[in-house]
Amino acid sequence: ALFAWVTVLYTGRADAALRFWGHGEPDDRLAVFVRWGADCREQGMVRAYFGMLAALASGAQASVCAHEFMSGGGAGGHRQTVNQAPLCSWQALFGALDFYAGHLRPGEPDPLAAPPPEIPDAEVALLRAFLRLCRSVVQHSVVARTAIYDSTELGAMTTMFALLACVVPVALKAALLDTVAAFGALDNDVLANSGAQADSVRRAVDEMARRIWAQLEQSQMLPTAGDGARALAVGRGSSGARGGIAYELEEVEAAAETYPETRAFVRLVAALIHVPADAVGVTAEAASAASASASVPADLGSAYRVPGVGPYVSFVLDSVLLKAEQRAYRVPDEKWRGYALALDVVERSLSTLDLSMFVGTHATVTSDALRELATHPGFEVAVRVLCGSRLLDALLRVLDAGVDAVNAGAAAASAVLPALRILLRVLHVQTAVLRGAVPALAEADSLGFALNLPRSLTTLEQLLLSRRESVVQIAALVGAVDPHVSLAAVRIVHILADSTVFNGVDDRVTRGALTLNRMVSMIDGSTDSVRILHAFITSLEAEGGDDVEGDESDDDSAAALRVAVVDLLLANIVSSKPAPTIAHYLLGFSVSRPAADDLPDPAQRATVLHTVLDLLRGDSLLARQPRLAERCYHLVHRLCADPVTSDVALRYLRARETFVSTQLRAVPAAITTDRPRATSAELHARAWLWRTAALELHSLVLQDSRPRAKLIAEWLVADAAQTDDADVFTSRPSAFLDAQMHLLALFSGVRQAYRDAMATLQHQRREAEADSADADAMDAEDIVKSDDVATAEDAALLGVDISS
């Protein structure tokens, strides 16, 4: 019980248990306690003790201490002889595994032979606890991982694969597979703790994963040799492997209605597919930066089959993902855990699909590159989705779990996010696949194997057009409390709304003299229309941090979600898209007469426009989230300038919000931030506000509404230091000429902010140059020339030409 209590206290707390290992703030009593536990011999206590050590080994430093402890046989670093093989040592663990592998090794079938021996249940539980300790150590320490993996004395990987080929309990096989996966996994925390050695650590783990792939292929745990056929049918699935893990899934686990070994095997496949750092995420930039995984050998099994890791991913697709609904489950949540794991493999496969050869270049693609593309599992996934196969149906079925299940934290929530990311990734790469990869492969004649592609491939938008309920479900997921789910849903809706397929007219629906586009028709005609509108409002109201601290494509904050929502609105208020679009619908414009009917009162019906104006009415938006503020001001200007919405928007802003006058008074003249990105956003925000003010003045003059126009003009030419509301047009002429007008104060603040930002950029650039090269080696002419070029580059980064 004491061991179990310590386990609960320290599980998941990185390097919190260093005192137990004699580091940090040493406590000899705790170190003695750990050494004392190594002398336990009762199986229940030993199992609990190993569980405690696994918890204490969490963290970069603690895992190294645990490795030294186990390497010394539990003697605190005083190594004992191998012949003694103390119980608390790596030698004991892998020695026990090797013992059972030798005694349980399958031989020639003999009907007269006695039944094969079995490992006692208590021994199985003990081995699983030992393996959990091993996983904890190798997961957090690459040094320990390499030492154990490369040790010929331990023979860790050979021993575990040998035991996997034996008839042992499913739970033990699952533990073995998870331990193998820990050796090949690329953990982000490990990379973060490696500092300057991160690149070398990544290369070492990539190489280890490639070797594990080779051992997995050699073990034939998933039979891939087959009949040696040299043909590849992309996008059509497979008949399924026979024997090995496939047999145990269908005959053992399915009968027991629980699938621990299969889930562990799927985790192993996912762990061995390392995603390059620049391809992580669901932005278009991440999709274009995708490159082949360094951990996946393209020539795996090339001696006797079509090369690559395709059979393993196909097993995950055909036997796990696509059959998930057909299987019985003792625990219903296990189905969703299987979905989430399988979708992780699918997402990783897509994230390592390199299609750069078909983007923005006309270079000749080599046959080797085409061969690797055809056998890449990500290409298989993309083709399956774009031909409308059962894989697309499975992805949409996961989304049918709904936003309520996601917000309630149900088991289905773990599968919804990867399903959205897969659809989003396919939307990003489909053009390169359909227009570049597929035609190039169809014309290739030197792949080394026969290639069969589906006869019909089309865009994902076209496939979703006939699945209206799924589109509505995606839009409803904008209301998820998880900002990552909500952000992925917003970006999918954005891409769909941009497509000609969803932006076209829905012939089945007519409202008055106007027809609705398909996206508006789907949402407005659904029972979830009010809920979807509220979801977008809630997304904008969500509190977010500073939106310029990190990279522009950072998806980890709620601020990115708010920016994505406003970007969706901006992209759909353009002359090339006939009104009403999804933006008009969300902003509250009339669906039947968007250019005539007044906007609703917020007390009657809340809209996204009301939320945008509430954000701008606050005092801190421009200072805390300048990127969002810039887009909000841009949206207001777009509404005031667009021929369809101009009259309605200006009338509403003038009558109910007094928007222009209020905002001109609220926005400070000085820009005080010292960050160039924030300065750029604030400069553009002010520019959009001034353009809106110019439109308002122009409109008021045309309408002969001189009192309202005079109110704005008086403030613009008033003394910036003046605190009262005196009429400047009736003041003394000398006072008017001597004053610094608000208008001039605004331009003065902009110019000073621009200069400060340029100086900051030049200082940062020179510091970077000093770190990478000796600045003194440059002569004066080169310095002047480089400064001129850098100044132009800095101005381009700010996106502002102050001289104009």
PDB file of C-alpha atoms in Angstrom, residues 533-698:
ATOM      1  CA  LEU A 533     -24.760  31.276 -35.009  1.00  0.00           C
ATOM      2  CA  HIS A 534     -24.312  31.163 -31.240  1.00  0.00           C
ATOM      3  CA  ALA A 535     -21.193  29.012 -31.707  1.00  0.00           C
ATOM      4  CA  PHE A 536     -19.503  31.701 -33.795  1.00  0.00           C
ATOM      5  CA  ILE A 537     -20.523  34.374 -31.298  1.00  0.00           C
ATOM      6  CA  THR A 538     -19.103  32.326 -28.431  1.00  0.00           C
ATOM      7  CA  SER A 539     -15.851  31.758 -30.308  1.00  0.00           C
ATOM      8  CA  LEU A 540     -15.343  35.499 -30.672  1.00  0.00           C
ATOM      9  CA  GLU A 541     -16.215  36.116 -27.040  1.00  0.00           C
ATOM     10  CA  ALA A 542     -13.693  33.545 -25.781  1.00  0.00           C
ATOM     11  CA  GLU A 543     -10.879  35.129 -23.812  1.00  0.00           C
ATOM     12  CA  GLY A 544      -7.544  34.961 -25.580  1.00  0.00           C
ATOM     13  CA  GLY A 545      -4.037  36.019 -24.673  1.00  0.00           C
ATOM     14  CA  ASP A 546      -1.605  38.168 -26.587  1.00  0.00           C
ATOM     15  CA  ASP A 547      -1.922  37.254 -30.269  1.00  0.00           C
ATOM     16  CA  VAL A 548       1.530  38.440 -31.374  1.00  0.00           C
ATOM     17  CA  GLU A 549       3.713  36.687 -28.802  1.00  0.00           C
ATOM     18  CA  GLY A 550       4.269  33.562 -30.882  1.00  0.00           C
ATOM     19  CA  ASP A 551       4.336  32.648 -34.517  1.00  0.00           C
ATOM     20  CA  GLU A 552       1.552  33.734 -36.842  1.00  0.00           C
ATOM     21  CA  SER A 553       0.455  30.120 -37.320  1.00  0.00           C
ATOM     22  CA  ASP A 554       0.341  29.276 -33.624  1.00  0.00           C
ATOM     23  CA  ASP A 555      -2.761  27.171 -33.002  1.00  0.00           C
ATOM     24  CA  ASP A 556      -2.334  26.772 -29.252  1.00  0.00           C
ATOM     25  CA  SER A 557      -4.272  29.816 -28.091  1.00  0.00           C
ATOM     26  CA  ALA A 558      -7.857  31.000 -28.187  1.00  0.00           C
ATOM     27  CA  ALA A 559      -6.564  34.177 -29.865  1.00  0.00           C
ATOM     28  CA  ALA A 560      -5.941  32.220 -33.081  1.00  0.00           C
ATOM     29  CA  LEU A 561      -9.560  31.071 -33.029  1.00  0.00           C
ATOM     30  CA  ARG A 562     -10.900  34.631 -32.836  1.00  0.00           C
ATOM     31  CA  VAL A 563      -8.641  35.745 -35.676  1.00  0.00           C
ATOM     32  CA  ALA A 564      -9.752  32.757 -37.785  1.00  0.00           C
ATOM     33  CA  VAL A 565     -13.439  33.646 -37.311  1.00  0.00           C
ATOM     34  CA  VAL A 566     -12.910  37.248 -38.467  1.00  0.00           C
ATOM     35  CA  ASP A 567     -10.790  36.027 -41.403  1.00  0.00           C
ATOM     36  CA  LEU A 568     -13.719  33.825 -42.450  1.00  0.00           C
ATOM     37  CA  LEU A 569     -16.025  36.845 -42.415  1.00  0.00           C
ATOM     38  CA  LEU A 570     -13.586  39.019 -44.381  1.00  0.00           C
ATOM     39  CA  ALA A 571     -13.082  36.363 -47.046  1.00  0.00           C
ATOM     40  CA  ASN A 572     -16.817  36.177 -47.714  1.00  0.00           C
ATOM     41  CA  ILE A 573     -17.628  39.868 -48.074  1.00  0.00           C
ATOM     42  CA  VAL A 574     -16.196  40.425 -51.526  1.00  0.00           C
ATOM     43  CA  SER A 575     -17.743  41.376 -54.831  1.00  0.00           C
ATOM     44  CA  SER A 576     -16.788  38.054 -56.426  1.00  0.00           C
ATOM     45  CA  LYS A 577     -19.177  36.196 -54.085  1.00  0.00           C
ATOM     46  CA  PRO A 578     -22.832  37.063 -54.630  1.00  0.00           C
ATOM     47  CA  ALA A 579     -24.710  37.971 -51.468  1.00  0.00           C
ATOM     48  CA  PRO A 580     -25.872  36.576 -49.173  1.00  0.00           C
ATOM     49  CA  THR A 581     -22.828  34.563 -48.164  1.00  0.00           C
ATOM     50  CA  ILE A 582     -22.065  32.807 -44.901  1.00  0.00           C
ATOM     51  CA  ALA A 583     -20.567  36.092 -43.661  1.00  0.00           C
ATOM     52  CA  HIS A 584     -23.788  38.044 -44.289  1.00  0.00           C
ATOM     53  CA  TYR A 585     -25.745  35.323 -42.532  1.00  0.00           C
ATOM     54  CA  LEU A 586     -23.533  35.308 -39.425  1.00  0.00           C
ATOM     55  CA  LEU A 587     -23.300  39.114 -39.264  1.00  0.00           C
ATOM     56  CA  GLY A 588     -27.091  39.430 -39.163  1.00  0.00           C
ATOM     57  CA  PHE A 589     -27.886  40.768 -42.626  1.00  0.00           C
ATOM     58  CA  SER A 590     -31.209  39.781 -44.116  1.00  0.00           C
ATOM     59  CA  VAL A 591     -31.026  36.626 -46.184  1.00  0.00           C
ATOM     60  CA  SER A 592     -33.733  37.801 -48.564  1.00  0.00           C
ATOM     61  CA  ARG A 593     -32.787  41.508 -48.822  1.00  0.00           C
ATOM     62  CA  PRO A 594     -29.248  42.043 -47.458  1.00  0.00           C
ATOM     63  CA  ALA A 595     -28.906  45.454 -49.145  1.00  0.00           C
ATOM     64  CA  ALA A 596     -32.134  46.924 -47.792  1.00  0.00           C
ATOM     65  CA  ASP A 597     -33.346  45.461 -44.498  1.00  0.00           C
ATOM     66  CA  ASP A 598     -31.976  46.974 -41.306  1.00  0.00           C
ATOM     67  CA  LEU A 599     -29.719  44.990 -39.020  1.00  0.00           C
ATOM     68  CA  PRO A 600     -31.464  43.496 -35.979  1.00  0.00           C
ATOM     69  CA  ASP A 601     -31.332  45.087 -32.569  1.00  0.00           C
ATOM     70  CA  PRO A 602     -29.026  43.136 -30.197  1.00  0.00           C
ATOM     71  CA  ALA A 603     -31.887  42.887 -27.705  1.00  0.00           C
ATOM     72  CA  GLN A 604     -33.967  41.044 -30.296  1.00  0.00           C
ATOM     73  CA  ARG A 605     -31.359  38.818 -31.926  1.00  0.00           C
ATOM     74  CA  ALA A 606     -27.634  38.643 -31.203  1.00  0.00           C
ATOM     75  CA  THR A 607     -25.306  38.416 -34.180  1.00  0.00           C
ATOM     76  CA  VAL A 608     -21.587  38.166 -34.815  1.00  0.00           C
ATOM     77  CA  LEU A 609     -21.503  41.856 -35.823  1.00  0.00           C
ATOM     78  CA  HIS A 610     -22.724  42.867 -32.378  1.00  0.00           C
ATOM     79  CA  THR A 611     -19.912  40.817 -30.832  1.00  0.00           C
ATOM     80  CA  VAL A 612     -17.319  42.459 -33.103  1.00  0.00           C
ATOM     81  CA  LEU A 613     -18.530  45.919 -32.140  1.00  0.00           C
ATOM     82  CA  ASP A 614     -18.515  44.966 -28.458  1.00  0.00           C
ATOM     83  CA  LEU A 615     -14.896  43.887 -28.801  1.00  0.00           C
ATOM     84  CA  LEU A 616     -13.920  47.212 -30.383  1.00  0.00           C
ATOM     85  CA  ARG A 617     -15.832  49.096 -27.716  1.00  0.00           C
ATOM     86  CA  GLY A 618     -13.529  47.693 -25.053  1.00  0.00           C
ATOM     87  CA  ASP A 619     -10.405  49.504 -23.937  1.00  0.00           C
ATOM     88  CA  SER A 620      -7.820  46.737 -24.193  1.00  0.00           C
ATOM     89  CA  LEU A 621      -8.368  44.963 -27.534  1.00  0.00           C
ATOM     90  CA  LEU A 622      -5.953  47.118 -29.537  1.00  0.00           C
ATOM     91  CA  ALA A 623      -3.255  46.826 -26.879  1.00  0.00           C
ATOM     92  CA  ARG A 624      -3.668  43.127 -25.979  1.00  0.00           C
ATOM     93  CA  GLN A 625      -4.674  41.619 -29.328  1.00  0.00           C
ATOM     94  CA  PRO A 626      -3.648  43.993 -32.120  1.00  0.00           C
ATOM     95  CA  ARG A 627      -3.982  41.336 -34.840  1.00  0.00           C
ATOM     96  CA  LEU A 628      -7.603  40.742 -33.896  1.00  0.00           C
ATOM     97  CA  ALA A 629      -8.269  44.483 -33.574  1.00  0.00           C
ATOM     98  CA  GLU A 630      -6.793  45.087 -37.033  1.00  0.00           C
ATOM     99  CA  ARG A 631      -9.098  42.502 -38.582  1.00  0.00           C
ATOM    100  CA  CYS A 632     -12.144  43.824 -36.722  1.00  0.00           C
ATOM    101  CA  TYR A 633     -11.554  47.356 -38.008  1.00  0.00           C
ATOM    102  CA  HIS A 634     -10.953  45.901 -41.473  1.00  0.00           C
ATOM    103  CA  LEU A 635     -14.268  44.044 -41.280  1.00  0.00           C
ATOM    104  CA  VAL A 636     -16.169  47.194 -40.317  1.00  0.00           C
ATOM    105  CA  HIS A 637     -14.556  49.081 -43.210  1.00  0.00           C
ATOM    106  CA  ARG A 638     -15.373  46.224 -45.614  1.00  0.00           C
ATOM    107  CA  LEU A 639     -19.030  46.357 -44.575  1.00  0.00           C
ATOM    108  CA  CYS A 640     -19.115  50.142 -45.032  1.00  0.00           C
ATOM    109  CA  ALA A 641     -17.428  49.980 -48.451  1.00  0.00           C
ATOM    110  CA  ASP A 642     -19.154  46.950 -49.980  1.00  0.00           C
ATOM    111  CA  PRO A 643     -21.966  47.951 -52.394  1.00  0.00           C
ATOM    112  CA  VAL A 644     -24.351  45.400 -50.886  1.00  0.00           C
ATOM    113  CA  THR A 645     -23.852  46.194 -47.217  1.00  0.00           C
ATOM    114  CA  SER A 646     -22.676  49.818 -47.265  1.00  0.00           C
ATOM    115  CA  ASP A 647     -25.994  51.620 -46.734  1.00  0.00           C
ATOM    116  CA  VAL A 648     -27.267  49.192 -44.125  1.00  0.00           C
ATOM    117  CA  ALA A 649     -23.981  49.074 -42.204  1.00  0.00           C
ATOM    118  CA  LEU A 650     -23.405  52.850 -42.182  1.00  0.00           C
ATOM    119  CA  ARG A 651     -27.000  53.465 -41.155  1.00  0.00           C
ATOM    120  CA  TYR A 652     -26.704  51.062 -38.245  1.00  0.00           C
ATOM    121  CA  LEU A 653     -23.273  52.302 -37.087  1.00  0.00           C
ATOM    122  CA  ARG A 654     -24.463  55.881 -37.261  1.00  0.00           C
ATOM    123  CA  ALA A 655     -27.841  55.465 -35.580  1.00  0.00           C
ATOM    124  CA  ARG A 656     -27.107  52.972 -32.815  1.00  0.00           C
ATOM    125  CA  GLU A 657     -23.365  52.954 -32.257  1.00  0.00           C
ATOM    126  CA  THR A 658     -22.057  56.419 -33.230  1.00  0.00           C
ATOM    127  CA  PHE A 659     -19.153  54.192 -34.186  1.00  0.00           C
ATOM    128  CA  VAL A 660     -16.807  56.577 -35.988  1.00  0.00           C
ATOM    129  CA  SER A 661     -16.956  59.402 -33.458  1.00  0.00           C
ATOM    130  CA  THR A 662     -16.601  57.024 -30.511  1.00  0.00           C
ATOM    131  CA  GLN A 663     -13.690  55.114 -31.987  1.00  0.00           C
ATOM    132  CA  LEU A 664     -11.761  58.217 -33.083  1.00  0.00           C
ATOM    133  CA  ARG A 665     -11.915  59.496 -29.530  1.00  0.00           C
ATOM    134  CA  ALA A 666     -11.093  56.122 -27.955  1.00  0.00           C
ATOM    135  CA  VAL A 667      -8.039  55.146 -30.009  1.00  0.00           C
ATOM    136  CA  PRO A 668      -4.902  56.822 -28.592  1.00  0.00           C
ATOM    137  CA  ALA A 669      -2.676  58.787 -30.909  1.00  0.00           C
ATOM    138  CA  ALA A 670       0.549  57.244 -29.588  1.00  0.00           C
ATOM    139  CA  ILE A 671       1.543  53.634 -30.210  1.00  0.00           C
ATOM    140  CA  THR A 672       3.498  52.510 -27.178  1.00  0.00           C
ATOM    141  CA  THR A 673       4.355  48.897 -27.999  1.00  0.00           C
ATOM    142  CA  ASP A 674       8.001  48.017 -28.650  1.00  0.00           C
ATOM    143  CA  ARG A 675       7.261  44.881 -30.713  1.00  0.00           C
ATOM    144  CA  PRO A 676       7.410  45.306 -34.493  1.00  0.00           C
ATOM    145  CA  ARG A 677       4.630  42.791 -35.203  1.00  0.00           C
ATOM    146  CA  ALA A 678       2.303  44.519 -32.781  1.00  0.00           C
ATOM    147  CA  THR A 679       3.255  47.898 -34.250  1.00  0.00           C
ATOM    148  CA  SER A 680       2.408  46.666 -37.748  1.00  0.00           C
ATOM    149  CA  ALA A 681      -1.001  45.433 -36.599  1.00  0.00           C
ATOM    150  CA  GLU A 682      -1.765  48.696 -34.773  1.00  0.00           C
ATOM    151  CA  LEU A 683      -0.737  50.772 -37.806  1.00  0.00           C
ATOM    152  CA  HIS A 684      -3.063  48.814 -40.052  1.00  0.00           C
ATOM    153  CA  ALA A 685      -5.870  48.957 -37.491  1.00  0.00           C
ATOM    154  CA  ARG A 686      -5.686  52.752 -37.425  1.00  0.00           C
ATOM    155  CA  ALA A 687      -5.582  52.865 -41.203  1.00  0.00           C
ATOM    156  CA  TRP A 688      -8.832  50.872 -41.477  1.00  0.00           C
ATOM    157  CA  LEU A 689     -10.481  53.104 -38.875  1.00  0.00           C
ATOM    158  CA  TRP A 690      -9.476  56.260 -40.751  1.00  0.00           C
ATOM    159  CA  ARG A 691     -10.732  54.841 -44.018  1.00  0.00           C
ATOM    160  CA  THR A 692     -14.052  54.097 -42.346  1.00  0.00           C
ATOM    161  CA  ALA A 693     -14.142  57.663 -41.008  1.00  0.00           C
ATOM    162  CA  ALA A 694     -13.509  58.978 -44.523  1.00  0.00           C
ATOM    163  CA  LEU A 695     -16.371  56.887 -45.894  1.00  0.00           C
ATOM    164  CA  GLU A 696     -18.655  58.123 -43.126  1.00  0.00           C
ATOM    165  CA  LEU A 697     -17.788  61.767 -43.815  1.00  0.00           C
ATOM    166  CA  HIS A 698     -18.305  61.272 -47.549  1.00  0.00           C
TER     167      HIS A 698
END
